[in-house]
Short mmCIF file of C-alpha atoms and ligand atoms in Angstrom, two decimals:
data_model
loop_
_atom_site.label_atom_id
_atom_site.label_comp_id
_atom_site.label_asym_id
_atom_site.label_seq_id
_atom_site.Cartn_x
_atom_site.Cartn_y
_atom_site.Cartn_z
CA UNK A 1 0.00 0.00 0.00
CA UNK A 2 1.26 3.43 -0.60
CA UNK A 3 2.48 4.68 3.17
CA UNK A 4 1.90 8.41 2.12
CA UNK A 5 -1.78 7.65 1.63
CA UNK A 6 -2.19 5.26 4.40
CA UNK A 7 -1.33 8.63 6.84
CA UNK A 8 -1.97 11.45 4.76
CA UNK A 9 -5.76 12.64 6.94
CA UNK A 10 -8.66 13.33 4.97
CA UNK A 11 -9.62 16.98 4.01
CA UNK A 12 -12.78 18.13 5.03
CA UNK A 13 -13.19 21.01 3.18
CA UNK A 14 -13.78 21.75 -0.62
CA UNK A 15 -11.05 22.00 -2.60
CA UNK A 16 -11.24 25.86 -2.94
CA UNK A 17 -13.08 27.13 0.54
CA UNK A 18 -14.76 29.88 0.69
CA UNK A 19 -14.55 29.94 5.28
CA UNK A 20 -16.39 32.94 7.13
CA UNK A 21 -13.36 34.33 10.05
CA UNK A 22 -14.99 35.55 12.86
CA UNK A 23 -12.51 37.64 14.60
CA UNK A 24 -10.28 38.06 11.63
CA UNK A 25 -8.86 41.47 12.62
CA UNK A 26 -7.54 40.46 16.49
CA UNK A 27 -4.32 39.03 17.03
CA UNK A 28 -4.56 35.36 15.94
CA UNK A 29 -7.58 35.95 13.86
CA UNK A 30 -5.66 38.12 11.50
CA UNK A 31 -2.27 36.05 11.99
CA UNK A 32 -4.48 32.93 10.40
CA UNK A 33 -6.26 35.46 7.32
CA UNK A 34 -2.04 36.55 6.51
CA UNK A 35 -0.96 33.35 6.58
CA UNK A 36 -3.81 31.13 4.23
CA UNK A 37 -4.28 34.50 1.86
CA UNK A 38 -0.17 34.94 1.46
CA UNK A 39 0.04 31.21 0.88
CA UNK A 40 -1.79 32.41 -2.52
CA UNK A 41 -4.27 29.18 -2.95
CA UNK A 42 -7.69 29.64 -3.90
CA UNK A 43 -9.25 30.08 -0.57
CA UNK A 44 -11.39 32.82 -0.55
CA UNK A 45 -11.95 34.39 2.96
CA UNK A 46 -14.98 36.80 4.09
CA UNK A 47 -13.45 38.42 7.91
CA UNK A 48 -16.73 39.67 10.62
CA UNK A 49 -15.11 41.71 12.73
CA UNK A 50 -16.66 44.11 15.31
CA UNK A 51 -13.71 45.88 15.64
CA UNK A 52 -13.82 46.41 19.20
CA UNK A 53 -10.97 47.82 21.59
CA UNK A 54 -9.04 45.02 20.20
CA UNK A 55 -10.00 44.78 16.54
CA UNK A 56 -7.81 46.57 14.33
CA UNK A 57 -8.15 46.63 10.72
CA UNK A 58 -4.83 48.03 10.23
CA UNK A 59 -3.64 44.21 10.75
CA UNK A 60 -5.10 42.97 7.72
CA UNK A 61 -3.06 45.81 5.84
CA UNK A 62 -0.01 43.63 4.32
CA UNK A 63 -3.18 41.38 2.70
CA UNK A 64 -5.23 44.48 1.64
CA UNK A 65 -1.94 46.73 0.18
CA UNK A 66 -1.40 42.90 -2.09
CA UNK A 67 -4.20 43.16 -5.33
CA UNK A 68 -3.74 39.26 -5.30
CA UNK A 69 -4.71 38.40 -1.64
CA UNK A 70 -7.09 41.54 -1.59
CA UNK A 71 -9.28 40.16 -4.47
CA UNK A 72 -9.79 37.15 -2.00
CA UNK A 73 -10.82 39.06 1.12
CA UNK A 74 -14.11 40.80 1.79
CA UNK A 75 -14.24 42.52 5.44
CA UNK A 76 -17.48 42.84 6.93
CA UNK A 77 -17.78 44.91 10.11
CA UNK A 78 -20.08 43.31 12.42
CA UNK A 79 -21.32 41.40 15.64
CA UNK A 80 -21.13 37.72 15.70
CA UNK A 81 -24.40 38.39 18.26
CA UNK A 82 -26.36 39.73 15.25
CA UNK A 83 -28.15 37.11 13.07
CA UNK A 84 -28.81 39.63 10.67
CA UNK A 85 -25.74 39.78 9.90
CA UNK A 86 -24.46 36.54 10.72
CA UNK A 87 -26.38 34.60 8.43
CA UNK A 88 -26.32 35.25 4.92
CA UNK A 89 -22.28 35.37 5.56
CA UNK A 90 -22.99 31.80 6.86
CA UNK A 91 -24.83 30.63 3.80
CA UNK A 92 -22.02 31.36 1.84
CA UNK A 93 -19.63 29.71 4.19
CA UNK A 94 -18.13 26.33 3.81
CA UNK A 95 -16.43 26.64 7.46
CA UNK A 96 -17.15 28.79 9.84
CA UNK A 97 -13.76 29.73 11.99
CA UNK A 98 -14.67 31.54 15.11
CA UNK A 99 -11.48 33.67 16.67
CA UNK A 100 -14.39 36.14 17.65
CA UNK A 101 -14.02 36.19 21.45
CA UNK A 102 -13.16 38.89 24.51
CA UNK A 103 -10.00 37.16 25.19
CA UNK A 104 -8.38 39.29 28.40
CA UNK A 105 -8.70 37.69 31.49
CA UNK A 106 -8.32 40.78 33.66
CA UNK A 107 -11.26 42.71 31.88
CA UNK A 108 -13.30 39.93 31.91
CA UNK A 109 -12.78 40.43 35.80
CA UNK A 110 -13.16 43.84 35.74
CA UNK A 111 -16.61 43.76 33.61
CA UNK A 112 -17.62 40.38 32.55
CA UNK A 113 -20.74 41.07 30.85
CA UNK A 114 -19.01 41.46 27.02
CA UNK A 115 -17.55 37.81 27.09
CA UNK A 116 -21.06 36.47 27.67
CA UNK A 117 -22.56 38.22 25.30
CA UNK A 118 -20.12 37.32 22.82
CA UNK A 119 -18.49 34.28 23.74
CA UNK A 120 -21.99 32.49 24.13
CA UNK A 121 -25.00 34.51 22.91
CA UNK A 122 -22.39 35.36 19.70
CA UNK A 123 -21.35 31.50 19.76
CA UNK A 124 -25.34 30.79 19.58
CA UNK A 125 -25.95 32.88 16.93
CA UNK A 126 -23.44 31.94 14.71
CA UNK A 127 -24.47 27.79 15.65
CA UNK A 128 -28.02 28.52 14.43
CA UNK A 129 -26.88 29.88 11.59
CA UNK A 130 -25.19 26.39 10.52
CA UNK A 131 -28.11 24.70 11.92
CA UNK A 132 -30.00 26.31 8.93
CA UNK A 133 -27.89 25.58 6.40
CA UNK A 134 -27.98 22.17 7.87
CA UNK A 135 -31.29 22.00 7.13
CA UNK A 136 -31.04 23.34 3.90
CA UNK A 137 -28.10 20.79 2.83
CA UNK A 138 -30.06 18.03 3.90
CA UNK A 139 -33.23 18.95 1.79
CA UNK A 140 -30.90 20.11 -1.33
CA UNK A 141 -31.07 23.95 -1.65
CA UNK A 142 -27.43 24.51 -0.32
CA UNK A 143 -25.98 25.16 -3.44
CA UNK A 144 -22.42 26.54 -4.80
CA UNK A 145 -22.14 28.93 -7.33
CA UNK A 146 -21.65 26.49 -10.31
CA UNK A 147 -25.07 24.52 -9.15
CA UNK A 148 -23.45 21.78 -7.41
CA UNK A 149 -24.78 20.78 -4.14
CA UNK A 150 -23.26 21.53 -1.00
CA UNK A 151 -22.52 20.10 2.69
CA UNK A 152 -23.22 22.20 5.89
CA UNK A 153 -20.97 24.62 6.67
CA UNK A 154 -18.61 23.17 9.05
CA UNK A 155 -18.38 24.96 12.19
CA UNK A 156 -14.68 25.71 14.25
CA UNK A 157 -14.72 26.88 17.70
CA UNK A 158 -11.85 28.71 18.75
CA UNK A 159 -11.41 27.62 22.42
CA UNK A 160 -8.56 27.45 25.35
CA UNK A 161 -6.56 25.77 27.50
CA UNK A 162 -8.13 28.12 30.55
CA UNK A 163 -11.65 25.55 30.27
CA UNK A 164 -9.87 23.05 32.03
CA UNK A 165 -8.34 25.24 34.97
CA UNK A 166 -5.36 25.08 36.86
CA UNK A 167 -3.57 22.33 36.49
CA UNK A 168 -0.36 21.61 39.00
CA UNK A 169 1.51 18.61 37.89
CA UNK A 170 -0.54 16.67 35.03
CA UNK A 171 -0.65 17.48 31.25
CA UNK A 172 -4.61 18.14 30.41
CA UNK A 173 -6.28 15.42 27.94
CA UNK A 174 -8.89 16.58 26.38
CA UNK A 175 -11.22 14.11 27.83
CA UNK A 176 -10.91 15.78 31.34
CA UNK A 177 -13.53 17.63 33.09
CA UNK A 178 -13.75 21.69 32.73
CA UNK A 179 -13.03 23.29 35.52
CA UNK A 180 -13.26 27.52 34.08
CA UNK A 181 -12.24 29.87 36.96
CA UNK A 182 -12.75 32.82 35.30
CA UNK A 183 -15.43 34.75 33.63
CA UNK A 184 -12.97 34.50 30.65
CA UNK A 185 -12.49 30.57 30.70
CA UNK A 186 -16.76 30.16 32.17
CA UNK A 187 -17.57 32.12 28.69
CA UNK A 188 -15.32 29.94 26.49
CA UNK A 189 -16.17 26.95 28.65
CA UNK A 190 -19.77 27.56 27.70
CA UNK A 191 -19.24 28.18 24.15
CA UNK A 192 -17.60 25.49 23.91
CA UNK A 193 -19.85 23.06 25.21
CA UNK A 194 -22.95 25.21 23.19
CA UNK A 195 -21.10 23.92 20.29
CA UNK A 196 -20.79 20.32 21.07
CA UNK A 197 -24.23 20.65 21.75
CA UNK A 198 -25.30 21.42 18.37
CA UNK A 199 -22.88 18.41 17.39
CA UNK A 200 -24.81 15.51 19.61
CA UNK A 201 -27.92 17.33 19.26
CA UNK A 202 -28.00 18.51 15.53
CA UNK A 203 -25.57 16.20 13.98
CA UNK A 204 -23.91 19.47 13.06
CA UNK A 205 -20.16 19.33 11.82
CA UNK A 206 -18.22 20.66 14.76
CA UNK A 207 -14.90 20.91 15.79
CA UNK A 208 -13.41 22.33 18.92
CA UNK A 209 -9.35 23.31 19.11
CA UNK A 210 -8.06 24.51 22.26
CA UNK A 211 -4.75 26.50 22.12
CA UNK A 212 -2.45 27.88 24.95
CA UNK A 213 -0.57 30.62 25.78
CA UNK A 214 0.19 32.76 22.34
CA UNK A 215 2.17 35.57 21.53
CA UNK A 216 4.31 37.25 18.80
CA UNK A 217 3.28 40.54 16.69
CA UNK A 218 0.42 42.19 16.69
CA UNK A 219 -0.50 41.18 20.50
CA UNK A 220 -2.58 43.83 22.26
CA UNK A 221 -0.47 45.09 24.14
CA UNK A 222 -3.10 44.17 27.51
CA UNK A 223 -1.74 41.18 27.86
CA UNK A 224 1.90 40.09 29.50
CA UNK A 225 4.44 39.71 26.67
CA UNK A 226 3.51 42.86 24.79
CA UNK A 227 2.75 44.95 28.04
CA UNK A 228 6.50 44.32 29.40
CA UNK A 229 7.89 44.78 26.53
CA UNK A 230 6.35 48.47 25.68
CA UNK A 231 6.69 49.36 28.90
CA UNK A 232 10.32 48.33 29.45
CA UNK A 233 11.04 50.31 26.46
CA UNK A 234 10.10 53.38 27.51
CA UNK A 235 11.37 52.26 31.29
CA UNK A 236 8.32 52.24 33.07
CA UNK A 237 7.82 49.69 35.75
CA UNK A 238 6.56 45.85 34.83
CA UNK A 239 3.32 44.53 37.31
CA UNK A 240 4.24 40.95 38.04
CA UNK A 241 1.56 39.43 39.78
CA UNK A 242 1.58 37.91 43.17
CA UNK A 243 4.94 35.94 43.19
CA UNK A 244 5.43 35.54 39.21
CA UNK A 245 5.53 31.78 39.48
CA UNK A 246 2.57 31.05 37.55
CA UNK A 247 3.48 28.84 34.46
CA UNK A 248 2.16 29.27 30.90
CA UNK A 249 3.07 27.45 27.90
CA UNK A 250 3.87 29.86 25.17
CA UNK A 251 2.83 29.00 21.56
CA UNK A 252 3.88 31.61 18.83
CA UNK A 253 0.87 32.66 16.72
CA UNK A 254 1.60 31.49 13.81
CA UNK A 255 1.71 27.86 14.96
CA UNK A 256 -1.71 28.27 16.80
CA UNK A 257 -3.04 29.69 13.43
CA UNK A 258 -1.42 26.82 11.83
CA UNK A 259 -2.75 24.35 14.15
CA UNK A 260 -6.48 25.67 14.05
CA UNK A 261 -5.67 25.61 10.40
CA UNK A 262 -4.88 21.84 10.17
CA UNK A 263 -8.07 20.41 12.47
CA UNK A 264 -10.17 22.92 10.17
CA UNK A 265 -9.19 20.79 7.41
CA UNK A 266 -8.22 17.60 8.85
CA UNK A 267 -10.19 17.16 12.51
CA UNK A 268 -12.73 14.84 13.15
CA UNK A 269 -16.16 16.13 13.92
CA UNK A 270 -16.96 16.26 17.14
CA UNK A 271 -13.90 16.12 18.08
CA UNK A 272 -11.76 18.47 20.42
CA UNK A 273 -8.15 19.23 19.60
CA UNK A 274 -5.30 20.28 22.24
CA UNK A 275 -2.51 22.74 20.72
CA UNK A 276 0.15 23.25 23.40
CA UNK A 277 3.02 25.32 22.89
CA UNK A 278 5.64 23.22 24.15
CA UNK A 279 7.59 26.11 26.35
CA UNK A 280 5.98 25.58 29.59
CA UNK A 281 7.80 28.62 31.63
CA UNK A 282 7.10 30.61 35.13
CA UNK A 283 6.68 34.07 34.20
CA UNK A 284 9.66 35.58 35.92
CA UNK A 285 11.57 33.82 33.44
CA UNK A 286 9.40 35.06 30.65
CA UNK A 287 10.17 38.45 31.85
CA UNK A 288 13.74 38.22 32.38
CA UNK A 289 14.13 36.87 29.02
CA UNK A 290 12.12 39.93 27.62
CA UNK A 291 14.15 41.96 29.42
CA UNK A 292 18.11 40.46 28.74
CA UNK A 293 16.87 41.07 24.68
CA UNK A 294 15.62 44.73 25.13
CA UNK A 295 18.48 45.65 27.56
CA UNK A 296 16.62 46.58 30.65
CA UNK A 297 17.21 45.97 34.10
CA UNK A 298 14.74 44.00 36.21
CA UNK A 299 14.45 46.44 38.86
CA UNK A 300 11.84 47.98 36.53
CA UNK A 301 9.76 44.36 37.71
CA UNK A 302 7.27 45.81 40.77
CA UNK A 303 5.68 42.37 42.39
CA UNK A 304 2.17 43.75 42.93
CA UNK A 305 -1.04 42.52 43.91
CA UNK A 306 -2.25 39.05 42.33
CA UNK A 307 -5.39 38.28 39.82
CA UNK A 308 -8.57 37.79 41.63
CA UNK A 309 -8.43 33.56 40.97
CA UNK A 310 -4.83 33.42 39.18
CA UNK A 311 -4.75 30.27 37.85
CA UNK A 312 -1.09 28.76 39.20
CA UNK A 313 -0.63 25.99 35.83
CA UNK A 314 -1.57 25.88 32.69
CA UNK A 315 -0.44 22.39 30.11
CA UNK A 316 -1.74 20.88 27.96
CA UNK A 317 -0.72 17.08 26.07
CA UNK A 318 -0.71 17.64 22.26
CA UNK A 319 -0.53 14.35 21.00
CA UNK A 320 -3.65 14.04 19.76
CA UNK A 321 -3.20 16.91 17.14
CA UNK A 322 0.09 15.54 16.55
CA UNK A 323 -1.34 12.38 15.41
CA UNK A 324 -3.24 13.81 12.63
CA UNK A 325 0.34 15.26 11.20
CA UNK A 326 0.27 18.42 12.98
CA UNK A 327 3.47 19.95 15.16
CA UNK A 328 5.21 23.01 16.50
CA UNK A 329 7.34 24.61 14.03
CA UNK A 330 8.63 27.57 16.02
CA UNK A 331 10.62 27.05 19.20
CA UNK A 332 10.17 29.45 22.50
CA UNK A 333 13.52 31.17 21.11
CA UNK A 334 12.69 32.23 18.18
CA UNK A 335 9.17 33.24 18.38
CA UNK A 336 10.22 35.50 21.31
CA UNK A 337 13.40 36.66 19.64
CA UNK A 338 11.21 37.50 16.53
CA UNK A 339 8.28 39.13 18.74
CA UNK A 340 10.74 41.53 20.78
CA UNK A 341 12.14 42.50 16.91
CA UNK A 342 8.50 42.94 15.84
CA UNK A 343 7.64 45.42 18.83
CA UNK A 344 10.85 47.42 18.46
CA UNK A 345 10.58 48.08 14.38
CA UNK A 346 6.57 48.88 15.04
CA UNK A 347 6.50 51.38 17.83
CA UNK A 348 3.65 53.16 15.75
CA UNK A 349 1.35 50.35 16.43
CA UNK A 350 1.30 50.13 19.79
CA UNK A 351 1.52 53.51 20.34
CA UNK A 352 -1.91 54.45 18.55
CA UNK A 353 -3.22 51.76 20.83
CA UNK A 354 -1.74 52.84 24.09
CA UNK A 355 -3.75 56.10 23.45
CA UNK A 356 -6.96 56.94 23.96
CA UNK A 357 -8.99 54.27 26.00
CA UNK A 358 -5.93 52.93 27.18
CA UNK A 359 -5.25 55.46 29.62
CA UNK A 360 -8.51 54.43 31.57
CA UNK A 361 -7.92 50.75 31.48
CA UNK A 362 -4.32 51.27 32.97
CA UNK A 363 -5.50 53.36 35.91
CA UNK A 364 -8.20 51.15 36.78
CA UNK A 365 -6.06 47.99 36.46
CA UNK A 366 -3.09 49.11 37.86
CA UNK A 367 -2.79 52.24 39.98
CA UNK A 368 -3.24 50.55 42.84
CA UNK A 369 -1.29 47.83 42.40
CA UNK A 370 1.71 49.74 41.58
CA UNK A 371 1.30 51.92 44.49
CA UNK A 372 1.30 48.99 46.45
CA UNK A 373 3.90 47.13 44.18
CA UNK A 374 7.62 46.16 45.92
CA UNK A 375 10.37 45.16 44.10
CA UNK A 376 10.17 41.78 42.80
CA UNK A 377 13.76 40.55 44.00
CA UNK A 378 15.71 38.15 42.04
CA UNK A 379 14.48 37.25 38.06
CA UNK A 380 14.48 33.19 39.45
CA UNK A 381 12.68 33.36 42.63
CA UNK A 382 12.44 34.98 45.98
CA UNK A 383 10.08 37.58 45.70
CA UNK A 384 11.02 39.61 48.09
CA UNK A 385 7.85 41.15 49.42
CA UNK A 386 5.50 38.77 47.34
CA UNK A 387 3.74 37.86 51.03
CA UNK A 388 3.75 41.31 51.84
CA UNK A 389 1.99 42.12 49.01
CA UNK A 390 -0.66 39.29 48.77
CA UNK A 391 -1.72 39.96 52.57
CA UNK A 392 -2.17 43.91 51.70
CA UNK A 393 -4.06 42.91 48.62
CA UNK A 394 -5.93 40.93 51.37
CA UNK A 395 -6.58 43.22 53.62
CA UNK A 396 -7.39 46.20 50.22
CA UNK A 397 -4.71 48.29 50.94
CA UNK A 398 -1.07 48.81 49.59
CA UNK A 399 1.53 46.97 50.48
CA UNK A 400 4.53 48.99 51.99
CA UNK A 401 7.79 49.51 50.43
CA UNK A 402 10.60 47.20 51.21
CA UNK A 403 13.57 49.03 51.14
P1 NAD B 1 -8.10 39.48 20.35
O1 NAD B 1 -8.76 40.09 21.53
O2 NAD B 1 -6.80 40.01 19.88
O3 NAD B 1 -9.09 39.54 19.08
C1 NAD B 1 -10.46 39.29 19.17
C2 NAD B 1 -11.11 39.80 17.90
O4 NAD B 1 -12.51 39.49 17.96
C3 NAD B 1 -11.02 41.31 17.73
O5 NAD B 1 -10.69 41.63 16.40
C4 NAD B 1 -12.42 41.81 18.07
O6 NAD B 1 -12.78 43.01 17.40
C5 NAD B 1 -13.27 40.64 17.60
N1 NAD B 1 -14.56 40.55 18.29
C6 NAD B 1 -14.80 40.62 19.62
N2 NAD B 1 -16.12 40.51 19.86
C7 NAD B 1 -16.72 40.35 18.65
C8 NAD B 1 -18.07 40.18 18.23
N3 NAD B 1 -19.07 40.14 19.13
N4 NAD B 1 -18.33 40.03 16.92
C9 NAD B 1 -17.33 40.07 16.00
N5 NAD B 1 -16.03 40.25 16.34
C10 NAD B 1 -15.73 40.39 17.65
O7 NAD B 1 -8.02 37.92 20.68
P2 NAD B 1 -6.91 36.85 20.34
O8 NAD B 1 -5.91 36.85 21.42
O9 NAD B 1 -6.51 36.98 18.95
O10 NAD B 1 -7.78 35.52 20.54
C11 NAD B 1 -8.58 35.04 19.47
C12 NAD B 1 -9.34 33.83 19.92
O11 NAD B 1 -8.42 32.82 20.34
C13 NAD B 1 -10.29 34.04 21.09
O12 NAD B 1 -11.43 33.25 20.88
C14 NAD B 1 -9.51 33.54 22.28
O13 NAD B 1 -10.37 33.09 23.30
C15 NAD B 1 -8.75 32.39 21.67
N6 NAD B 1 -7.49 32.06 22.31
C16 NAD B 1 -6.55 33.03 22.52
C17 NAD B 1 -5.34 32.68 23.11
C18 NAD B 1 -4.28 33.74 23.40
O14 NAD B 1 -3.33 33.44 24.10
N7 NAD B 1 -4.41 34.96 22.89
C19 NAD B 1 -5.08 31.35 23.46
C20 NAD B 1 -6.08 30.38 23.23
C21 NAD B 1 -7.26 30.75 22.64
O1 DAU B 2 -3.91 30.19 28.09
C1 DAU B 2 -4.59 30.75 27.00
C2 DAU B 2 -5.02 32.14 27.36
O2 DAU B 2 -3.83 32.92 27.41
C3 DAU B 2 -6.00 32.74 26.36
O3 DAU B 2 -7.17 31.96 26.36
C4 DAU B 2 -6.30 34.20 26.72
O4 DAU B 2 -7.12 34.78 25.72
C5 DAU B 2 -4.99 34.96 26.78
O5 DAU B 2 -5.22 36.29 27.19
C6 DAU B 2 -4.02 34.28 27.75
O6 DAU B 2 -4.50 34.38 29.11
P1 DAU B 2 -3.50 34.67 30.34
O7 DAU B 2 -4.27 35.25 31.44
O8 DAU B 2 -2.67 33.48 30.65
O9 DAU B 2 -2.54 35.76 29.64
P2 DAU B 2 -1.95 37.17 30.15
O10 DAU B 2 -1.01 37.65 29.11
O11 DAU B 2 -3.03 38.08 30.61
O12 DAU B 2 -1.13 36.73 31.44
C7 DAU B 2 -0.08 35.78 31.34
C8 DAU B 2 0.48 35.58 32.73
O13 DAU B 2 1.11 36.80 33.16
C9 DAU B 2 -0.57 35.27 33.78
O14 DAU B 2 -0.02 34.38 34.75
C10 DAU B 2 -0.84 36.61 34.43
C11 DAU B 2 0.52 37.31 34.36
N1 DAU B 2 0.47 38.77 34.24
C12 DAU B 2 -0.30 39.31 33.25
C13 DAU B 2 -0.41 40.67 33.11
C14 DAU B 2 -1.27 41.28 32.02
C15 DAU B 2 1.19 39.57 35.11
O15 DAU B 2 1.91 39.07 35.99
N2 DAU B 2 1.07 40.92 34.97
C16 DAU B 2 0.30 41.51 34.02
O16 DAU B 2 0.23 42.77 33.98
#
């Protein structure tokens, strides 16, 4: 038998897709659009995008400046919550990839209501969609533009590692239980399981990938790796929470696009895919790495008061995605080595998003942490004055400076 066929995994889509990206102008949403439209194939790829806080259109810009990968995007502004919207883009869908989310964990504490109303009402909306063109497959009106019938759309969800909570010592399968912490993770949990749902209950074509920790360009600068960096360049202090011992595994973007990628094409439905990074680090040593490549000292690190509900461990076991041919193609190294390069040669970027709204959600996030914050000791361990600060945080009031 010929071995290449025996383990070369079916393709589930059409030859040339036409896939709806919910999403498409966030950081991985628009990472997975550059990649599949530079790759110059025939997929054709319609972007909804609400363009919130985090939804910049300017990241699509390499595709839309290129007449070649232009002619195969169409960007639609609009809610994933709005069916009016959502579901004549579905019709014309053969997949369905929702990145569409409110991905920060620390607004999601600060005001959860957003993640529920997108990260379940908009994971609803866009399910019932595809439960109509279900129906329509099945009785023959689902038709491509050359006549030819056509299968229901199938139908990615875009979860996390965060549904199964913190994990201390064991690598998560994804046959263990969800146990969300956060409104983030509750909201994903939930859409998540909305979308199985519509699998067992609708016989819809469903698959669920769950990816850790990413970075690389184009981050929002909210979250850790892009927040230390900007602010170490322009030498303000870094808020490590609580003792900066929490471990993440960092996956660079393009490999999570990649990996969401391969289960959209090659997953089983119904099925629920892990994509671990395979750099399982404690922060402090995230942050002294940042730090050695900019040239900054860690003094700038402030230990200051912990996430409501930090989650200590985050892992994941990857070999199921690895069995269907899938791996990691870009090592802690040189993702962060390429990220660091990114945020230096595009100061413009995050600069016009450091503006504006910004201000607000720094004040309210942080003022009174770094009043409170000590310095964070050594980069390996020790916080000094990482007690100190958890019992003031505690007791909602700010630590005291250890001299
Ligand atoms: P992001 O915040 O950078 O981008 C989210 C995008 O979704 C933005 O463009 C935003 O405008 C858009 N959006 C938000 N609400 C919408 C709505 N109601 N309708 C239409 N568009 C809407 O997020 P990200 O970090 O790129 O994450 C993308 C997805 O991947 C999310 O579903 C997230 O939960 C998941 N995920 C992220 C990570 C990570 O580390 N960043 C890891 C695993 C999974
Ligand atoms: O694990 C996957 C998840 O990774 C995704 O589902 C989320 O969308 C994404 O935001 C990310 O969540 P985290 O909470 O892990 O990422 P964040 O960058 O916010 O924080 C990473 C770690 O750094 C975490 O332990 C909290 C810590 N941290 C974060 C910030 C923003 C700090 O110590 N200080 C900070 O200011």
């Amino acid at each position: 038998m010929n071995r290449e066929a025996a383990t070369t995994p079916i393709d589930r889509l059409p030859p040339s897709p036409h896939l709806l990206v919910t999403g498409g102008a966030g950081f991985i949403g628009s990472a997975f659009v550059r990649e599949i439209l530079a790759r110059g194939d025939r997929t054709r790829i319609t972007v909804l995008d609400k363009l919130t806080y985090a939804g910049n259109r300017g990241n699509l810009a390499s595709v839309e400046a290129a007449p070649a990968q232009a002619a195969r995007l169409r960007f639609v502004e609009g809610d994933i919550a709005d069916a009016s919207v959502v579901g004549p883009l579905v019709a014309e869908a053969d997949a369905v990839v929702n990145w569409a989310a409110e991905s920060h964990v620390d607004r999601s504490i600060l005001d959860p209501e957003a993640f529920l109303r997108t990260g379940v009402i908009g994971v609803h909306v866009l399910l019932e969609a595809c439960r109509v063109e279900a129906a329509r497959a099945a009785a023959g009106e689902r038709r491509g533009m050359d006549g030819a019938a056509r299968p229901a759309p199938r139908f990615l969800q875009v979860s996390t590692d965060e549904v199964y909570g913190s994990v201390e010592t064991v690598y998560s399968r994804e046959g263990d239980a969800l146990d969300p912490r956060s409104p983030y993770s509750a909201a994903k949990a939930a859409g998540e399981l909305l979308a199985r749902s519509y699998f067992v209950t609708f016989g819809l074509d469903v698959v669920i990938t769950r990816g850790s920790n990413t970075y690389g360009p184009f981050q929002h600068p909210e979250k850790l790796i892009p927040l230390f960096i900007s602010n170490a360049m322009d030498d303000q202090p870094l808020p490590l929470y609580g003792d900066g011992l929490q471990r993440r595994d960092w996956l660079y973007v393009t490999d999570h696009a990649g990996a969401v990628e391969h289960a959209l094409h090659h997953g089983a439905t119904g099925e629920v895919y892990n994509v671990p990074g395979e750099a399982e680090l404690p922060n402090r040593e995230v942050v002294a790495e940042l730090l050695a490549r900019l040239g900054k000292p860690w003094s700038l690190v402030r230990s200051v008061a912990d996430r409501p509900g930090h989650d200590r461990r985050y892992a994941m076991d990857g070999s199921k995605l690895r069995a269907l041919g899938w791996q990691n193609a870009v090592s802690f190294q040189q993702g962060i080595g390429e990220t660091v390069d990114w945020f230096r040669a595009n100061e413009g970027w995050w600069r016009a998003i450091r503006s504006g709204e910004w201000d607000a959600y720094y004040a309210r996030q942080y003022s009174a942490r770094l009043a409170g914050g000590v310095a964070a000791g050594s980069p390996g361990g020790s916080p000094r004055g990482a007690e100190t600060v958890a019992a003031a945080a505690q007791a909602h009031e700010p630590a005291p400076e250890l001299g």
